[in-house]
Amino acid sequence: LPAMSGVGLNIGSNWLSVDNLIYERDGGLVTALHGSVSADEFLGRLPETLNLNIRESVNIFGIGFYTGKMYWTFGLNQRLSADLTLSKDLFRALKTLGNGVYDMGNARLTATGYLDAYLGTSFRVCDWINIGVKAKFLVGLANANAKFSELALNVSEDRVDGALNGEWYGNAIAFNNSQIQGAAAPTFNDILDVDYMAMLQRARSFGAAINLGTEIRLLNNHLKISAAVTDLGFIRWKPETYVNGEIDGNFYFNGFNFETGEADAGATFNDDNLIKAGTPRSYTTRLNFNVNAGVEYNFLRNHFAIGVLSHTEFFNSTYLTEVTASLNIRPTNWITLTASHTFLNKNRPGVFGAAINIHPRALNIYVAADFVDPN
């Protein structure tokens, strides 16, 4: 169904978890910034470099069908990925803000939005091997890259001073480099007031990607081994829609006037460098890709199966790996039940996942949840 199938949002990190942010105190729950949670207890759970990865996908439309023994799919997705890297000093400043210097430099942000038109097929090579291939044509919508070489706070008894220095560059079909040269920088309202269908016709940044997968069945189909790599590709961004800028400034904060409700603060920034055309250039970004590998053993006439799945996602500067073990029950040929445990970020035993899948002919309905804590 258009825009109603395959709508997904995924957030992954090496620090964002309930155990790190919520604490039990006196029979209740408090946040990590509560006074009853010590700085050593909170900060001791965080790594020095904090990574946050966001994935969003909308299946605009998709169709699948058989021709003989080959299964074909084609469709269109809208995709967004964003990767953010922060210093642990950001939370140290929030938790222990007092006299001292907090260095939050080397913060980085990368974000990419694109359209993904795909054509895929899967087929049986022989009785015990299946192969799947999916080719993708990509249309780059927007890309943003920012890096702060300096992001610091100097805190004294009566004043907080900050320094911000960095650079960014990006590409978006909403921009027109030739119009930016010698003209006023575009505002946020200018970007919103755009004919997007006409803008798509002006798209200049394109790319390609591929998915590859295989399944091997052994021991009379009782043992299944699978492996796949997805989103292995790139986008080439053209200079016609390239923009860049610099962020260079200082700010201060003296306090808060409760009578007037206003903060005693000020800032100076080099506004001329905030958005500029710079020297138009082409550049290439790769997609964040995934590597999956799984093993499943079926027994008792295939009514039961145990399986292990490894999933690794590679980002621009880091990667995340999780391993899930599962027990699958198929009481009939149209219903499947699953219980699982994922080994990720010191996930405790007893925190489990569960799913039910109802799949009669021409219909597939499922409900699933992971990291369910019965306590």
Tab-separated table of C-alpha atoms in Angstrom:
chain	number	residue	atom	x	y	z
A	1	LEU	CA	0.000	0.000	0.000
A	2	PRO	CA	1.454	3.424	-0.954
A	3	ALA	CA	3.310	5.001	1.999
A	4	MET	CA	1.769	2.479	4.458
A	5	SER	CA	4.058	-0.519	4.043
A	6	GLY	CA	7.593	-0.698	5.342
A	7	VAL	CA	7.601	2.547	7.326
A	8	GLY	CA	10.556	2.272	9.673
A	9	LEU	CA	12.606	4.296	12.164
A	10	ASN	CA	15.706	2.865	13.806
A	11	ILE	CA	17.917	4.544	16.415
A	12	GLY	CA	21.196	2.940	17.469
A	13	SER	CA	23.976	4.107	19.754
A	14	ASN	CA	26.735	2.987	22.101
A	15	TRP	CA	25.267	4.915	25.073
A	16	LEU	CA	21.530	5.569	24.619
A	17	SER	CA	19.793	3.057	26.894
A	18	VAL	CA	17.259	3.072	29.715
A	19	ASP	CA	19.890	1.860	32.206
A	20	ASN	CA	22.118	4.839	31.411
A	21	LEU	CA	19.389	7.499	31.594
A	22	ILE	CA	16.838	6.233	34.187
A	23	TYR	CA	17.687	5.211	37.782
A	24	GLU	CA	15.699	3.699	40.639
A	25	ARG	CA	15.669	5.855	43.777
A	26	ASP	CA	13.491	5.334	46.871
A	27	GLY	CA	10.997	3.166	45.021
A	28	GLY	CA	10.668	5.620	42.126
A	29	LEU	CA	12.420	6.506	38.897
A	30	VAL	CA	14.616	9.556	38.300
A	31	THR	CA	16.678	10.778	35.343
A	32	ALA	CA	20.460	10.733	35.221
A	33	LEU	CA	20.565	14.501	35.895
A	34	HIS	CA	18.735	14.140	39.231
A	35	GLY	CA	20.744	15.153	42.280
A	36	SER	CA	20.476	11.679	43.831
A	37	VAL	CA	22.505	10.227	40.944
A	38	SER	CA	26.193	10.951	41.423
A	39	ALA	CA	28.353	12.189	38.562
A	40	ASP	CA	30.674	9.175	38.942
A	41	GLU	CA	27.750	6.741	38.694
A	42	PHE	CA	26.302	8.386	35.585
A	43	LEU	CA	29.500	9.268	33.723
A	44	GLY	CA	31.094	5.912	34.567
A	45	ARG	CA	28.558	4.199	32.297
A	46	LEU	CA	29.319	6.358	29.259
A	47	PRO	CA	32.104	5.831	26.694
A	48	GLU	CA	34.488	8.712	25.945
A	49	THR	CA	33.052	9.091	22.426
A	50	LEU	CA	29.261	8.968	22.058
A	51	ASN	CA	27.791	7.756	18.767
A	52	LEU	CA	24.157	8.141	17.702
A	53	ASN	CA	22.831	6.710	14.422
A	54	ILE	CA	19.344	7.320	13.024
A	55	ARG	CA	17.757	5.487	10.087
A	56	GLU	CA	14.394	6.294	8.514
A	57	SER	CA	12.782	4.525	5.572
A	58	VAL	CA	9.423	4.823	3.822
A	59	ASN	CA	8.383	2.319	1.175
A	60	ILE	CA	6.486	4.607	-1.217
A	61	PHE	CA	5.385	1.611	-3.259
A	62	GLY	CA	6.547	-1.930	-3.937
A	63	ILE	CA	5.410	-4.908	-6.003
A	64	GLY	CA	6.502	-8.556	-5.978
A	65	PHE	CA	5.555	-11.393	-8.340
A	66	TYR	CA	6.719	-14.739	-9.745
A	67	THR	CA	7.721	-15.503	-13.326
A	68	GLY	CA	8.312	-19.219	-13.478
A	69	LYS	CA	10.723	-20.079	-10.658
A	70	MET	CA	12.075	-16.521	-10.262
A	71	TYR	CA	10.615	-14.008	-7.815
A	72	TRP	CA	10.818	-10.328	-8.818
A	73	THR	CA	10.396	-7.123	-6.812
A	74	PHE	CA	10.499	-3.477	-7.796
A	75	GLY	CA	9.527	-0.264	-6.085
A	76	LEU	CA	10.576	3.074	-4.642
A	77	ASN	CA	11.797	3.996	-1.145
A	78	GLN	CA	12.583	7.283	0.541
A	79	ARG	CA	15.590	6.888	2.861
A	80	LEU	CA	17.325	9.056	5.470
A	81	SER	CA	20.426	8.320	7.546
A	82	ALA	CA	22.151	10.519	10.127
A	83	ASP	CA	25.265	9.847	12.220
A	84	LEU	CA	26.238	12.058	15.163
A	85	THR	CA	29.455	11.855	17.222
A	86	LEU	CA	29.757	13.756	20.513
A	87	SER	CA	32.276	14.033	23.321
A	88	LYS	CA	31.532	12.649	26.787
A	89	ASP	CA	32.325	16.162	28.092
A	90	LEU	CA	28.897	17.297	26.870
A	91	PHE	CA	27.224	15.192	29.576
A	92	ARG	CA	29.981	15.997	32.053
A	93	ALA	CA	29.091	19.675	31.563
A	94	LEU	CA	25.361	18.993	32.014
A	95	LYS	CA	25.916	16.905	35.139
A	96	THR	CA	28.754	18.739	36.911
A	97	LEU	CA	28.548	22.278	35.552
A	98	GLY	CA	30.920	24.205	37.804
A	99	ASN	CA	34.279	25.940	37.671
A	100	GLY	CA	36.422	24.445	34.933
A	101	VAL	CA	36.896	23.942	31.223
A	102	TYR	CA	34.791	21.497	29.193
A	103	ASP	CA	36.160	20.444	25.796
A	104	MET	CA	33.475	19.083	23.477
A	105	GLY	CA	35.458	19.462	20.257
A	106	ASN	CA	35.685	16.918	17.443
A	107	ALA	CA	31.885	16.698	17.275
A	108	ARG	CA	30.727	15.486	13.868
A	109	LEU	CA	27.441	15.178	12.000
A	110	THR	CA	26.730	13.427	8.718
A	111	ALA	CA	23.245	13.140	7.201
A	112	THR	CA	22.001	11.911	3.826
A	113	GLY	CA	18.537	11.760	2.293
A	114	TYR	CA	17.806	10.039	-1.006
A	115	LEU	CA	15.290	8.173	-3.156
A	116	ASP	CA	15.934	4.492	-3.814
A	117	ALA	CA	14.374	2.906	-6.930
A	118	TYR	CA	15.050	-0.844	-6.908
A	119	LEU	CA	14.672	-3.978	-9.018
A	120	GLY	CA	15.400	-7.323	-7.412
A	121	THR	CA	15.148	-11.015	-8.105
A	122	SER	CA	15.678	-14.237	-6.183
A	123	PHE	CA	15.958	-17.708	-7.638
A	124	ARG	CA	17.082	-21.247	-6.894
A	125	VAL	CA	20.514	-22.134	-8.290
A	126	CYS	CA	20.005	-25.797	-7.399
A	127	ASP	CA	17.911	-27.787	-4.942
A	128	TRP	CA	19.879	-26.501	-1.933
A	129	ILE	CA	21.066	-22.975	-2.856
A	130	ASN	CA	19.048	-19.771	-3.306
A	131	ILE	CA	20.503	-16.466	-4.569
A	132	GLY	CA	19.050	-12.965	-4.249
A	133	VAL	CA	20.183	-9.802	-6.064
A	134	LYS	CA	18.744	-6.299	-5.894
A	135	ALA	CA	20.020	-3.348	-7.957
A	136	LYS	CA	19.236	0.210	-6.857
A	137	PHE	CA	19.244	3.551	-8.638
A	138	LEU	CA	19.655	6.434	-6.177
A	139	VAL	CA	18.608	10.087	-6.428
A	140	GLY	CA	20.395	12.325	-3.938
A	141	LEU	CA	18.031	14.723	-2.157
A	142	ALA	CA	20.291	16.234	0.503
A	143	ASN	CA	23.622	15.677	2.213
A	144	ALA	CA	25.108	17.549	5.171
A	145	ASN	CA	28.496	17.227	6.848
A	146	ALA	CA	29.634	19.268	9.840
A	147	LYS	CA	32.713	19.095	12.047
A	148	PHE	CA	33.549	21.280	15.029
A	149	SER	CA	37.261	21.660	15.718
A	150	GLU	CA	36.440	23.748	18.800
A	151	LEU	CA	33.394	23.490	21.032
A	152	ALA	CA	34.344	24.527	24.547
A	153	LEU	CA	32.900	26.007	27.738
A	154	ASN	CA	34.913	27.925	30.340
A	155	VAL	CA	32.920	28.092	33.564
A	156	SER	CA	33.729	30.465	36.425
A	157	GLU	CA	31.751	31.501	39.473
A	158	ASP	CA	29.877	34.353	37.770
A	159	ARG	CA	30.140	33.683	34.042
A	160	VAL	CA	30.123	30.990	31.386
A	161	ASP	CA	32.130	31.629	28.209
A	162	GLY	CA	31.918	29.479	25.117
A	163	ALA	CA	33.783	29.170	21.842
A	164	LEU	CA	32.495	27.543	18.687
A	165	ASN	CA	34.573	26.905	15.588
A	166	GLY	CA	33.848	24.555	12.743
A	167	GLU	CA	32.965	24.073	9.129
A	168	TRP	CA	30.269	22.376	7.162
A	169	TYR	CA	29.447	21.521	3.574
A	170	GLY	CA	26.500	19.951	1.897
A	171	ASN	CA	24.407	19.438	-1.153
A	172	ALA	CA	20.664	19.631	-1.701
A	173	ILE	CA	18.362	19.851	-4.679
A	174	ALA	CA	16.754	22.877	-2.970
A	175	PHE	CA	19.997	24.822	-3.503
A	176	ASN	CA	21.219	26.436	-6.705
A	177	ASN	CA	24.882	27.331	-6.487
A	178	SER	CA	24.783	29.936	-9.240
A	179	GLN	CA	22.022	31.815	-7.407
A	180	ILE	CA	23.958	31.814	-4.114
A	181	GLN	CA	27.064	33.420	-5.627
A	182	GLY	CA	26.934	37.128	-4.866
A	183	ALA	CA	23.413	36.900	-3.421
A	184	ALA	CA	21.969	36.897	0.064
A	185	ALA	CA	22.182	33.545	1.799
A	186	PRO	CA	18.958	31.505	1.569
A	187	THR	CA	16.764	31.458	4.651
A	188	PHE	CA	14.855	28.495	6.069
A	189	ASN	CA	11.613	29.948	4.663
A	190	ASP	CA	13.222	30.128	1.229
A	191	ILE	CA	13.916	26.403	1.410
A	192	LEU	CA	10.341	25.622	2.455
A	193	ASP	CA	8.814	27.786	-0.289
A	194	VAL	CA	9.828	25.458	-3.103
A	195	ASP	CA	7.995	23.580	-5.853
A	196	TYR	CA	9.335	20.135	-4.965
A	197	MET	CA	8.105	18.365	-8.103
A	198	ALA	CA	9.930	20.901	-10.252
A	199	MET	CA	12.912	20.565	-7.942
A	200	LEU	CA	13.053	16.780	-8.454
A	201	GLN	CA	13.213	17.385	-12.200
A	202	ARG	CA	16.382	19.410	-11.563
A	203	ALA	CA	18.067	16.601	-9.609
A	204	ARG	CA	21.733	16.297	-10.565
A	205	SER	CA	23.178	13.951	-7.914
A	206	PHE	CA	22.794	10.230	-8.555
A	207	GLY	CA	24.231	6.949	-7.373
A	208	ALA	CA	23.857	3.193	-7.327
A	209	ALA	CA	23.794	0.380	-4.789
A	210	ILE	CA	23.366	-3.375	-4.663
A	211	ASN	CA	22.072	-6.043	-2.265
A	212	LEU	CA	23.430	-9.588	-2.439
A	213	GLY	CA	22.265	-12.602	-0.463
A	214	THR	CA	22.280	-16.370	-0.410
A	215	GLU	CA	20.717	-19.246	1.538
A	216	ILE	CA	22.208	-22.741	1.684
A	217	ARG	CA	20.033	-25.664	2.869
A	218	LEU	CA	21.639	-28.854	4.157
A	219	LEU	CA	20.607	-32.081	5.940
A	220	ASN	CA	17.348	-32.401	4.010
A	221	ASN	CA	16.514	-28.704	4.618
A	222	HIS	CA	16.867	-29.024	8.396
A	223	LEU	CA	19.979	-26.825	8.485
A	224	LYS	CA	19.905	-23.402	6.803
A	225	ILE	CA	22.888	-21.052	6.471
A	226	SER	CA	22.356	-17.536	5.130
A	227	ALA	CA	24.460	-14.444	4.431
A	228	ALA	CA	23.795	-11.050	2.866
A	229	VAL	CA	25.239	-7.587	2.312
A	230	THR	CA	22.801	-4.692	1.732
A	231	ASP	CA	23.077	-1.065	0.652
A	232	LEU	CA	26.573	-1.435	-0.775
A	233	GLY	CA	26.764	1.716	-2.870
A	234	PHE	CA	27.450	5.436	-3.254
A	235	ILE	CA	26.011	8.796	-4.341
A	236	ARG	CA	27.958	11.300	-6.461
A	237	TRP	CA	27.010	14.851	-5.467
A	238	LYS	CA	27.292	17.471	-8.221
A	239	PRO	CA	28.765	20.996	-7.838
A	240	GLU	CA	25.655	22.803	-9.135
A	241	THR	CA	23.904	22.314	-5.784
A	242	TYR	CA	26.947	22.494	-3.464
A	243	VAL	CA	27.019	24.882	-0.495
A	244	ASN	CA	29.369	25.257	2.448
A	245	GLY	CA	30.025	27.512	5.384
A	246	GLU	CA	32.008	28.193	8.513
A	247	ILE	CA	30.879	28.633	12.111
A	248	ASP	CA	33.216	30.859	14.095
A	249	GLY	CA	32.127	32.731	17.196
A	250	ASN	CA	32.020	33.245	20.926
A	251	PHE	CA	29.175	33.510	23.411
A	252	TYR	CA	28.734	34.107	27.119
A	253	PHE	CA	26.141	33.585	29.830
A	254	ASN	CA	26.124	35.574	33.070
A	255	GLY	CA	22.981	34.233	34.649
A	256	PHE	CA	19.202	34.438	34.662
A	257	ASN	CA	17.078	37.350	35.891
A	258	PHE	CA	13.995	35.809	37.528
A	259	GLU	CA	12.243	39.213	37.774
A	260	THR	CA	12.364	39.929	34.056
A	261	GLY	CA	12.427	36.285	32.932
A	262	GLU	CA	15.364	37.018	30.635
A	263	ALA	CA	18.796	35.468	30.415
A	264	ASP	CA	21.824	37.729	30.701
A	265	ALA	CA	23.606	36.330	27.701
A	266	GLY	CA	25.272	37.471	24.504
A	267	ALA	CA	26.991	36.049	21.474
A	268	THR	CA	29.121	37.177	18.565
A	269	PHE	CA	29.406	35.113	15.399
A	270	ASN	CA	30.879	35.632	11.985
A	271	ASP	CA	27.516	35.594	10.197
A	272	ASP	CA	29.079	36.229	6.785
A	273	ASN	CA	30.540	32.721	6.800
A	274	LEU	CA	27.461	30.884	8.048
A	275	ILE	CA	26.211	30.031	4.530
A	276	LYS	CA	28.272	30.626	1.409
A	277	ALA	CA	28.693	29.089	-2.007
A	278	GLY	CA	32.430	28.570	-1.769
A	279	THR	CA	34.135	26.817	-4.643
A	280	PRO	CA	31.639	24.415	-6.253
A	281	ARG	CA	32.934	20.864	-6.214
A	282	SER	CA	31.795	17.310	-6.697
A	283	TYR	CA	32.240	14.706	-4.000
A	284	THR	CA	31.157	11.134	-3.320
A	285	THR	CA	29.559	9.652	-0.221
A	286	ARG	CA	29.074	5.958	0.436
A	287	LEU	CA	25.942	4.485	1.952
A	288	ASN	CA	25.944	2.919	5.384
A	289	PHE	CA	25.901	-0.783	4.563
A	290	ASN	CA	24.895	-3.912	6.478
A	291	VAL	CA	26.360	-7.400	6.727
A	292	ASN	CA	24.103	-10.221	7.982
A	293	ALA	CA	24.855	-13.885	8.660
A	294	GLY	CA	22.545	-16.523	10.122
A	295	VAL	CA	22.237	-20.205	10.993
A	296	GLU	CA	18.931	-22.026	11.629
A	297	TYR	CA	18.237	-25.653	12.541
A	298	ASN	CA	14.709	-27.074	12.130
A	299	PHE	CA	13.444	-30.152	13.958
A	300	LEU	CA	10.248	-32.051	14.886
A	301	ARG	CA	8.924	-31.908	11.326
A	302	ASN	CA	9.890	-28.234	11.037
A	303	HIS	CA	7.451	-27.184	13.769
A	304	PHE	CA	10.417	-25.943	15.827
A	305	ALA	CA	13.641	-24.148	14.937
A	306	ILE	CA	16.543	-22.553	16.757
A	307	GLY	CA	18.563	-19.830	15.098
A	308	VAL	CA	21.387	-17.311	15.517
A	309	LEU	CA	21.574	-14.077	13.496
A	310	SER	CA	24.517	-11.665	13.382
A	311	HIS	CA	23.841	-8.132	12.135
A	312	THR	CA	26.586	-5.503	11.632
A	313	GLU	CA	25.986	-1.988	10.299
A	314	PHE	CA	28.925	0.090	9.080
A	315	PHE	CA	28.685	3.874	9.464
A	316	ASN	CA	31.089	6.606	8.383
A	317	SER	CA	33.365	6.401	11.408
A	318	THR	CA	32.146	3.420	13.421
A	319	TYR	CA	30.073	0.247	13.332
A	320	LEU	CA	27.558	-1.582	15.512
A	321	THR	CA	27.172	-5.358	15.860
A	322	GLU	CA	24.392	-7.346	17.491
A	323	VAL	CA	23.819	-11.093	17.747
A	324	THR	CA	20.315	-12.524	18.287
A	325	ALA	CA	19.457	-16.084	19.318
A	326	SER	CA	15.881	-17.247	18.772
A	327	LEU	CA	13.439	-20.097	19.248
A	328	ASN	CA	10.801	-20.318	16.506
A	329	ILE	CA	7.557	-22.309	16.751
A	330	ARG	CA	5.299	-23.110	13.771
A	331	PRO	CA	2.149	-24.863	15.086
A	332	THR	CA	0.513	-24.532	11.632
A	333	ASN	CA	1.607	-23.458	8.186
A	334	TRP	CA	0.017	-20.010	8.632
A	335	ILE	CA	1.242	-18.899	12.052
A	336	THR	CA	4.750	-18.489	13.525
A	337	LEU	CA	5.785	-17.614	17.092
A	338	THR	CA	9.252	-16.420	18.095
A	339	ALA	CA	11.111	-15.744	21.346
A	340	SER	CA	14.603	-14.242	21.199
A	341	HIS	CA	17.463	-12.664	23.117
A	342	THR	CA	19.831	-10.071	21.658
A	343	PHE	CA	23.409	-9.765	22.887
A	344	LEU	CA	24.056	-6.022	22.626
A	345	ASN	CA	25.388	-3.342	25.008
A	346	LYS	CA	25.576	-5.774	27.964
A	347	ASN	CA	21.905	-6.673	27.566
A	348	ARG	CA	20.921	-8.635	30.691
A	349	PRO	CA	19.710	-12.253	30.547
A	350	GLY	CA	15.944	-12.323	30.910
A	351	VAL	CA	15.424	-9.285	28.681
A	352	PHE	CA	13.853	-10.883	25.640
A	353	GLY	CA	12.135	-10.308	22.327
A	354	ALA	CA	8.907	-11.843	21.066
A	355	ALA	CA	6.928	-11.919	17.830
A	356	ILE	CA	3.847	-13.430	16.272
A	357	ASN	CA	3.419	-13.683	12.508
A	358	ILE	CA	0.083	-14.584	10.887
A	359	HIS	CA	0.542	-15.377	7.207
A	360	PRO	CA	-2.380	-17.014	5.400
A	361	ARG	CA	-2.492	-16.700	1.629
A	362	ALA	CA	-2.197	-13.126	0.262
A	363	LEU	CA	-1.878	-11.604	3.752
A	364	ASN	CA	0.967	-11.120	6.210
A	365	ILE	CA	0.397	-9.546	9.645
A	366	TYR	CA	3.022	-9.464	12.383
A	367	VAL	CA	3.683	-7.842	15.737
A	368	ALA	CA	7.153	-7.870	17.302
A	369	ALA	CA	9.043	-6.294	20.181
A	370	ASP	CA	12.632	-6.513	21.376
A	371	PHE	CA	14.347	-5.754	24.716
A	372	VAL	CA	11.236	-6.545	26.784
A	373	ASP	CA	12.081	-6.523	30.510
A	374	PRO	CA	9.525	-8.526	32.567
A	375	ASN	CA	10.755	-6.748	35.712
